[in-house]
XYZ file of C-alpha atoms in Angstrom:
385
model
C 141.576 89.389 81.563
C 141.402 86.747 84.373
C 138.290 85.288 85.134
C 136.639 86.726 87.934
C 138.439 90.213 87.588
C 137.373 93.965 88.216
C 137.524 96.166 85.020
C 136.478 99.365 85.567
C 135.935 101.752 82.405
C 134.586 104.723 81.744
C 131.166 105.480 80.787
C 131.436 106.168 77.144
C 127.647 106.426 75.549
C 123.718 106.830 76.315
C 123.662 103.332 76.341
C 126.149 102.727 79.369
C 124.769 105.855 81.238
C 121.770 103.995 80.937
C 123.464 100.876 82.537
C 125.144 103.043 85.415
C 121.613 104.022 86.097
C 119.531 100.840 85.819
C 122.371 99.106 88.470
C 120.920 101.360 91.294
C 117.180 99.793 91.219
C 118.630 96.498 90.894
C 121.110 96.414 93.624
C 118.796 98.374 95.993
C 116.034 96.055 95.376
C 115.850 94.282 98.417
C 115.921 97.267 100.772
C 112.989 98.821 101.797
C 113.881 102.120 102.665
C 115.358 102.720 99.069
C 112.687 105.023 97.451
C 113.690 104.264 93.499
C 113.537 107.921 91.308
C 112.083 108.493 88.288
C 114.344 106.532 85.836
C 114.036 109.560 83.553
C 115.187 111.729 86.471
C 118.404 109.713 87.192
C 119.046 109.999 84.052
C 118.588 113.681 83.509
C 120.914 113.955 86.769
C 123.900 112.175 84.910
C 123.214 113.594 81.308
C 125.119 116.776 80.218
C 122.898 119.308 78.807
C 120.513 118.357 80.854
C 121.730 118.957 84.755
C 123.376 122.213 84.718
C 125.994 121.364 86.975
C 127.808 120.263 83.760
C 127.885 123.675 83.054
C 130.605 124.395 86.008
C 132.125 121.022 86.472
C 133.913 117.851 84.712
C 132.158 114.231 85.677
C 133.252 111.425 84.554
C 131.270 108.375 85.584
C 132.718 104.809 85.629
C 131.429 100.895 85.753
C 132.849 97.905 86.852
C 132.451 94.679 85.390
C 133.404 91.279 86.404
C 132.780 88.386 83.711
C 131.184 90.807 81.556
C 128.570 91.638 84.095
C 127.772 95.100 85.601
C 128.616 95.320 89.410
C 129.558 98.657 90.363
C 129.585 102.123 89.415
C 130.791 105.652 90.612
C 131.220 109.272 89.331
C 133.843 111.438 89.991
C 133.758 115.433 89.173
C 135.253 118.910 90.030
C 133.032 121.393 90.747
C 134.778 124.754 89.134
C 132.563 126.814 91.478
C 133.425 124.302 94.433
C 136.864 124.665 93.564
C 136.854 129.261 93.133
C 135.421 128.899 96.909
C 137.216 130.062 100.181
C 138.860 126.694 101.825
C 137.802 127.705 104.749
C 134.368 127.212 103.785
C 135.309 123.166 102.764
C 135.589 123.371 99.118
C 138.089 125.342 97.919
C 140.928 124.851 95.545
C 142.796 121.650 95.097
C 139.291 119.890 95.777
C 137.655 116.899 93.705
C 134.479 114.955 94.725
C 133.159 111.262 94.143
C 129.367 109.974 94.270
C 126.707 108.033 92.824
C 128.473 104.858 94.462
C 127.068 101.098 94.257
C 128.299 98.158 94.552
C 127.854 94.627 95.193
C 130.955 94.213 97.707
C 133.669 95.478 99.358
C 136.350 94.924 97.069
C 134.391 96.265 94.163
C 134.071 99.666 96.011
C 137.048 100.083 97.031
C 137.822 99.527 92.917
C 135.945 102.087 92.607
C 136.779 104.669 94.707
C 140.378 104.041 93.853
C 139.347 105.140 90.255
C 137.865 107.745 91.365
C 140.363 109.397 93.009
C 143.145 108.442 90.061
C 141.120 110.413 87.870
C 140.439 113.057 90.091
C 144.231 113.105 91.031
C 144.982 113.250 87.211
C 143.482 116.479 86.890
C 145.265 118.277 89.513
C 143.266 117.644 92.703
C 145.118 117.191 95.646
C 141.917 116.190 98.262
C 138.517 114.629 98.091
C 135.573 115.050 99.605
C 132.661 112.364 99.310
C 130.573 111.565 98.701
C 128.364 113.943 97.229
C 126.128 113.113 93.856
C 126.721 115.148 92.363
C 126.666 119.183 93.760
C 126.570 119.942 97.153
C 122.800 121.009 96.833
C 121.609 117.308 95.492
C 122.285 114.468 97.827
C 125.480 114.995 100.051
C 126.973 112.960 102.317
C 126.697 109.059 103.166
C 123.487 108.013 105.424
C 125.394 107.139 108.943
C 121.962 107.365 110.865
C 118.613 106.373 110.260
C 118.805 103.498 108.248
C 115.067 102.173 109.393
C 113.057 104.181 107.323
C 113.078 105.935 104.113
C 114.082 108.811 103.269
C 111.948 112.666 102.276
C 111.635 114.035 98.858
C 115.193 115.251 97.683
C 117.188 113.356 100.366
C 119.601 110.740 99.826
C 119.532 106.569 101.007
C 122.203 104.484 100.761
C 123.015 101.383 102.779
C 124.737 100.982 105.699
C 127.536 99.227 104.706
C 128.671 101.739 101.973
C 129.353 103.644 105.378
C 131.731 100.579 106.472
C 132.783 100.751 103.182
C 134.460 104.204 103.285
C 135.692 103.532 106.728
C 137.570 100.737 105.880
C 139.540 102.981 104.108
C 141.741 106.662 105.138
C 138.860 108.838 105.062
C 137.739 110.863 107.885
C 134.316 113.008 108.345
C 134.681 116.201 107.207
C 130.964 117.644 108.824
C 128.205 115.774 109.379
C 124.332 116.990 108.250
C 121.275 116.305 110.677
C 117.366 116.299 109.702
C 115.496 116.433 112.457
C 111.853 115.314 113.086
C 109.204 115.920 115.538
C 105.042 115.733 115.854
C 103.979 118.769 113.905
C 100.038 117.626 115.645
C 101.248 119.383 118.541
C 101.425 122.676 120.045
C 104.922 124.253 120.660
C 105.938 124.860 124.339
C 104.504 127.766 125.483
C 107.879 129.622 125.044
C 107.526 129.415 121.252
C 103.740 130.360 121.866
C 104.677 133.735 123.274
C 107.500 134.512 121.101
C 105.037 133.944 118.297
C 102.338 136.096 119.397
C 104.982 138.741 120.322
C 105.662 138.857 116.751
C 102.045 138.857 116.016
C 101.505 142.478 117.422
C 104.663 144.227 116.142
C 103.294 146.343 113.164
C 106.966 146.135 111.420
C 106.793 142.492 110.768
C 104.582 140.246 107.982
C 104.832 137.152 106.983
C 102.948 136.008 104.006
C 102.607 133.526 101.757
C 104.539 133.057 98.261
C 102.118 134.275 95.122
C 102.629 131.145 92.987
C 101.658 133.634 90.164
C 104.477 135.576 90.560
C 106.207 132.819 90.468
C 109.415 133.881 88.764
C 109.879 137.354 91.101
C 109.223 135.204 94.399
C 112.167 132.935 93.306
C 114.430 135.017 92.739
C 113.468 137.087 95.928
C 113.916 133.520 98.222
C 117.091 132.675 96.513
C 118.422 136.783 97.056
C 117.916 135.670 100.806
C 119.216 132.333 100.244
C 122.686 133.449 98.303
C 123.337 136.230 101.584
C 122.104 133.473 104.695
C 124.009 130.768 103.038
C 126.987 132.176 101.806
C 129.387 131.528 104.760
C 128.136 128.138 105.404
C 130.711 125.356 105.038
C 130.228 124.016 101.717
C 128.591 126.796 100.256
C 128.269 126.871 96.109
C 126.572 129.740 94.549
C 123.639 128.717 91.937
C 124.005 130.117 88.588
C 121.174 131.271 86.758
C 120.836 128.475 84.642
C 120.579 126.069 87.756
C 117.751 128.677 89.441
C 115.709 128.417 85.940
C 116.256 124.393 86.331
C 115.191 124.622 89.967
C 111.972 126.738 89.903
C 111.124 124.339 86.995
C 111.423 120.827 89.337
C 110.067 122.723 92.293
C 106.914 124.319 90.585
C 104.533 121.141 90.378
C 105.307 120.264 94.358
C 105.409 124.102 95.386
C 102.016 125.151 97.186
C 101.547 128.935 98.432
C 100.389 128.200 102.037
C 103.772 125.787 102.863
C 106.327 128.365 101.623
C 106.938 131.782 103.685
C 108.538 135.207 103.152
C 109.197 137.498 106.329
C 109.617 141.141 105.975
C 110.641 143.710 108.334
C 109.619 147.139 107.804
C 108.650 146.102 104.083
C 111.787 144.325 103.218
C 112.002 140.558 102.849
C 114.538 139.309 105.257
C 113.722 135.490 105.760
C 112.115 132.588 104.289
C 111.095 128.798 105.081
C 110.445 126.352 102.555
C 108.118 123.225 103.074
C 107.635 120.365 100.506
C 104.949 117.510 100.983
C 106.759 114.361 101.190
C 106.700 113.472 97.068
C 108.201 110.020 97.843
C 105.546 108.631 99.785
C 103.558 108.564 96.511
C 106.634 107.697 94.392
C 107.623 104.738 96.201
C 105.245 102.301 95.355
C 106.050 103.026 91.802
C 109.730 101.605 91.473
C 110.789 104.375 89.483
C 108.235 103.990 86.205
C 105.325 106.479 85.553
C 104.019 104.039 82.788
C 101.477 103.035 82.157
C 99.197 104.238 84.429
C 101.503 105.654 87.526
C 101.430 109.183 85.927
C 97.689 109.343 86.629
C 98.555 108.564 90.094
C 101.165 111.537 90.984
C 99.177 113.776 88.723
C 96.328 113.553 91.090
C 98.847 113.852 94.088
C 100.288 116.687 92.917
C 96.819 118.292 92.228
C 95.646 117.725 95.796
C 98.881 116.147 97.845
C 97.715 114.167 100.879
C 101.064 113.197 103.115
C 101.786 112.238 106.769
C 105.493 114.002 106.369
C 106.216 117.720 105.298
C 110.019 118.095 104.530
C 111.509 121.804 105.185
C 114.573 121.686 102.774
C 115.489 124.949 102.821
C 115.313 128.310 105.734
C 117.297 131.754 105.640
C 117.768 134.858 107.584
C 119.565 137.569 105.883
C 122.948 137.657 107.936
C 122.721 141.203 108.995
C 120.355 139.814 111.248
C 121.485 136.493 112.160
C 122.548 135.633 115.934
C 119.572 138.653 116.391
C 116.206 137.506 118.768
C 114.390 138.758 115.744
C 116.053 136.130 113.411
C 114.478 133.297 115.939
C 111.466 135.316 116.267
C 110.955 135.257 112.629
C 111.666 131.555 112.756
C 109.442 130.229 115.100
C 106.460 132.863 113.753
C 106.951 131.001 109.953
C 107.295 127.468 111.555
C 104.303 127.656 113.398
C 102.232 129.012 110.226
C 103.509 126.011 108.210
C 102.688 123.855 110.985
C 99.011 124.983 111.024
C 98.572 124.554 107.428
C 100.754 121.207 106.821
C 98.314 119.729 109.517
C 94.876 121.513 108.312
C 95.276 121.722 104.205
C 97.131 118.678 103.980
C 96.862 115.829 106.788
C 100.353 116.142 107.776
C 101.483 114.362 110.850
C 104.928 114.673 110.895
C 108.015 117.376 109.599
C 111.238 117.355 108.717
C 113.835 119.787 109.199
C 117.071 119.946 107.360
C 119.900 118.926 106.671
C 121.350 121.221 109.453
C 125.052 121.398 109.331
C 125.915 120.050 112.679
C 128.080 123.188 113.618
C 125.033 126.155 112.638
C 123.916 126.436 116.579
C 121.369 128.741 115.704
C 119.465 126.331 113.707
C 120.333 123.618 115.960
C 118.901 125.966 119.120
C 115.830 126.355 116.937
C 115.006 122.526 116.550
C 115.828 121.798 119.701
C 113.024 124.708 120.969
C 110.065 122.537 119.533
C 110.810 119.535 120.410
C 112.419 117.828 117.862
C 115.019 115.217 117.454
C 117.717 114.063 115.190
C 116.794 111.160 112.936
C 119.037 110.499 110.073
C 122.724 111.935 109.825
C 124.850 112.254 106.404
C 128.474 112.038 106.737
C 130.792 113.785 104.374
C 134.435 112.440 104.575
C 137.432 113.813 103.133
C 140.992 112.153 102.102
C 144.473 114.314 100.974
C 145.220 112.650 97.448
């Protein structure tokens, strides 16, 4: 090996998982807008049996050394599900993925991602798209806006020159995601006002709060609505079971009755919105460790969360009524609830919407109706192998 050389291996053990995850909080330091996860998070995201993404799809994660020293690491996978989906959609057969990048230059990445796709070419794919760490429904895409301040709970950071990075080299965007933001302190135009209290006096429509001791049926009703409003969305990957048990058990701590809405029409539930308090404006300050005395910390949070942000991760309409006046209707009439109690129960200044794909015009229409603006943008880029 020549001094000052690249050797990039695979990750072979608990200890070198370990390594690939201890190299993110060291090499994002220095920015400010990184918000470090728990370490034993990042490590449950990367660790089979424990993600069940594992379950559908072969990772294999690498690190590069130089001089014996970690410097960079990636993962690369095929998502089986991905791969069964309709092309049109994006996924589709043929298609591999790489994520989890970092590294401390240029060269080193482009290492990396060279790996990456070798491997991912070795085992029959013929295109890549990336990043995405690792499923589709974790942290897509590469941050290509809003680099100036830090991201919500369950949304990705990475600096901006990992976006240089990538376009140094024959990748092109694939579809962009949006979040948008806006002043949740304020009223909605007048426009969304009426629509709302439209809504209000039509005896065929209720919208109610989720019964967080029910909490297994109201999961599984949300995600009914989720699998049929989602399911011809570009990138679209069913959940398995397994991943809704895994979900419903990370979301039930931050999950609180009054921020998460079903709509029914005529006694069937045909929409939902789901709002999360901003968890990572109380995990921030603590760099990634709950010992020894953090954990008291975010278990008072949780017990009474106090945030200035409320993140909406996730909204459906069942699609025999999307593109339908009652689909906005519905909409707006949820929004507005979760706007009265983000800013009443909770202190909430500001929301979040998304990520929007930056083709869905309906949802687009909607944020653009109150008020809000675009404020970070992931890119997902693609490459033929």
């Amino acid at each position: 090996m020549v001094a000052g050389e690249v050797v990039i291996t695979p990750v072979a053990n608990k200890a070198e998982r370990a390594a690939f995850v201890d190299l993110a909080y060291r090499i994002n330091a220095s920015d400010p807008n990184w918000v470090p996860p728990l370490r034993m998070e990042a490590m449950e995201l990367i660790t089979p049996g424990k993600n069940p993404f594992f379950e559908h799809a072969d990772v294999q994660l690498f690190l590069a050394r130089r001089d014996g020293r970690i410097v960079g690491r990636i993962s690369a996978h095929i998502d089986h599900l991905a791969v069964a989906m309709d092309p049109v959609q994006g996924m589709g057969p043929g298609t591999g993925n790489w994520g989890l990048l970092e590294a401390e230059d240029e060269g080193i990445a482009h290492a990396l991602i060279a790996q990456a796709e070798e491997w991912l070419r070795a085992k029959g794919m013929t295109r890549v798209l990336a990043p995405l760490s690792m499923s589709v429904w974790e942290e897509p895409g590469q941050l290509t806006l809003g680099f100036d301040h830090p991201p919500t709970v369950m949304m990705g950071h990475q600096s901006e020159r990992y976006q240089h990075y990538i376009e140094a080299l024959p990748y092109t965007p694939a579809k962009q995601l949006l979040t948008y933001e806006l002043d949740i302190t304020k009223q909605f135009p007048p426009l969304i006002q009426r629509i709302v209290q439209s809504g209000e006096k039509n005896a065929k429509i209720r919208i109610r709060n989720v019964d967080k001791s029910k909490f297994d049926s109201e999961a599984a009703i949300i995600l009914d609505i989720l699998n049929d409003a989602w399911s011809d969305n570009w990138g679209f990957v069913p959940f398995t079971q397994t991943e809704i048990g895994y979900a419903g058990k990370k979301f039930k701590p931050i999950v609180r009755e009054d921020l998460i809405m079903v709509a029914e029409y005529e006694g069937e539930p045909v929409a939902f919105m789901m709002t999360l308090p901003d968890l990572n404006e109380v995990m921030k300050p603590m760099g990634g460790k709950l010992f020894p005395f953090n954990w008291i910390k975010l278990l008072r949070w949780l017990n009474k969360p106090r945030c200035r942000t409320m993140r909406v991760p996730l909204m459906g309409v069942r699609k025999k009524l999307q593109s339908s006046r009652l689909a906005s209707q519905l909409a707006f009439m949820m929004i507005e609830y979760i706007r009265r109690n983000s800013v009443q129960h909770y202190g909430a200044s500001r929301g979040e919407i998304g990520w929007i794909l930056d083709d869905n015009q309906g949802m687009i229409a909607i944020a653009d109706a109150i008020d809000s603006h675009v404020n970070k943008r992931y890119t997902i880029y693609e490459r033929a192998l």
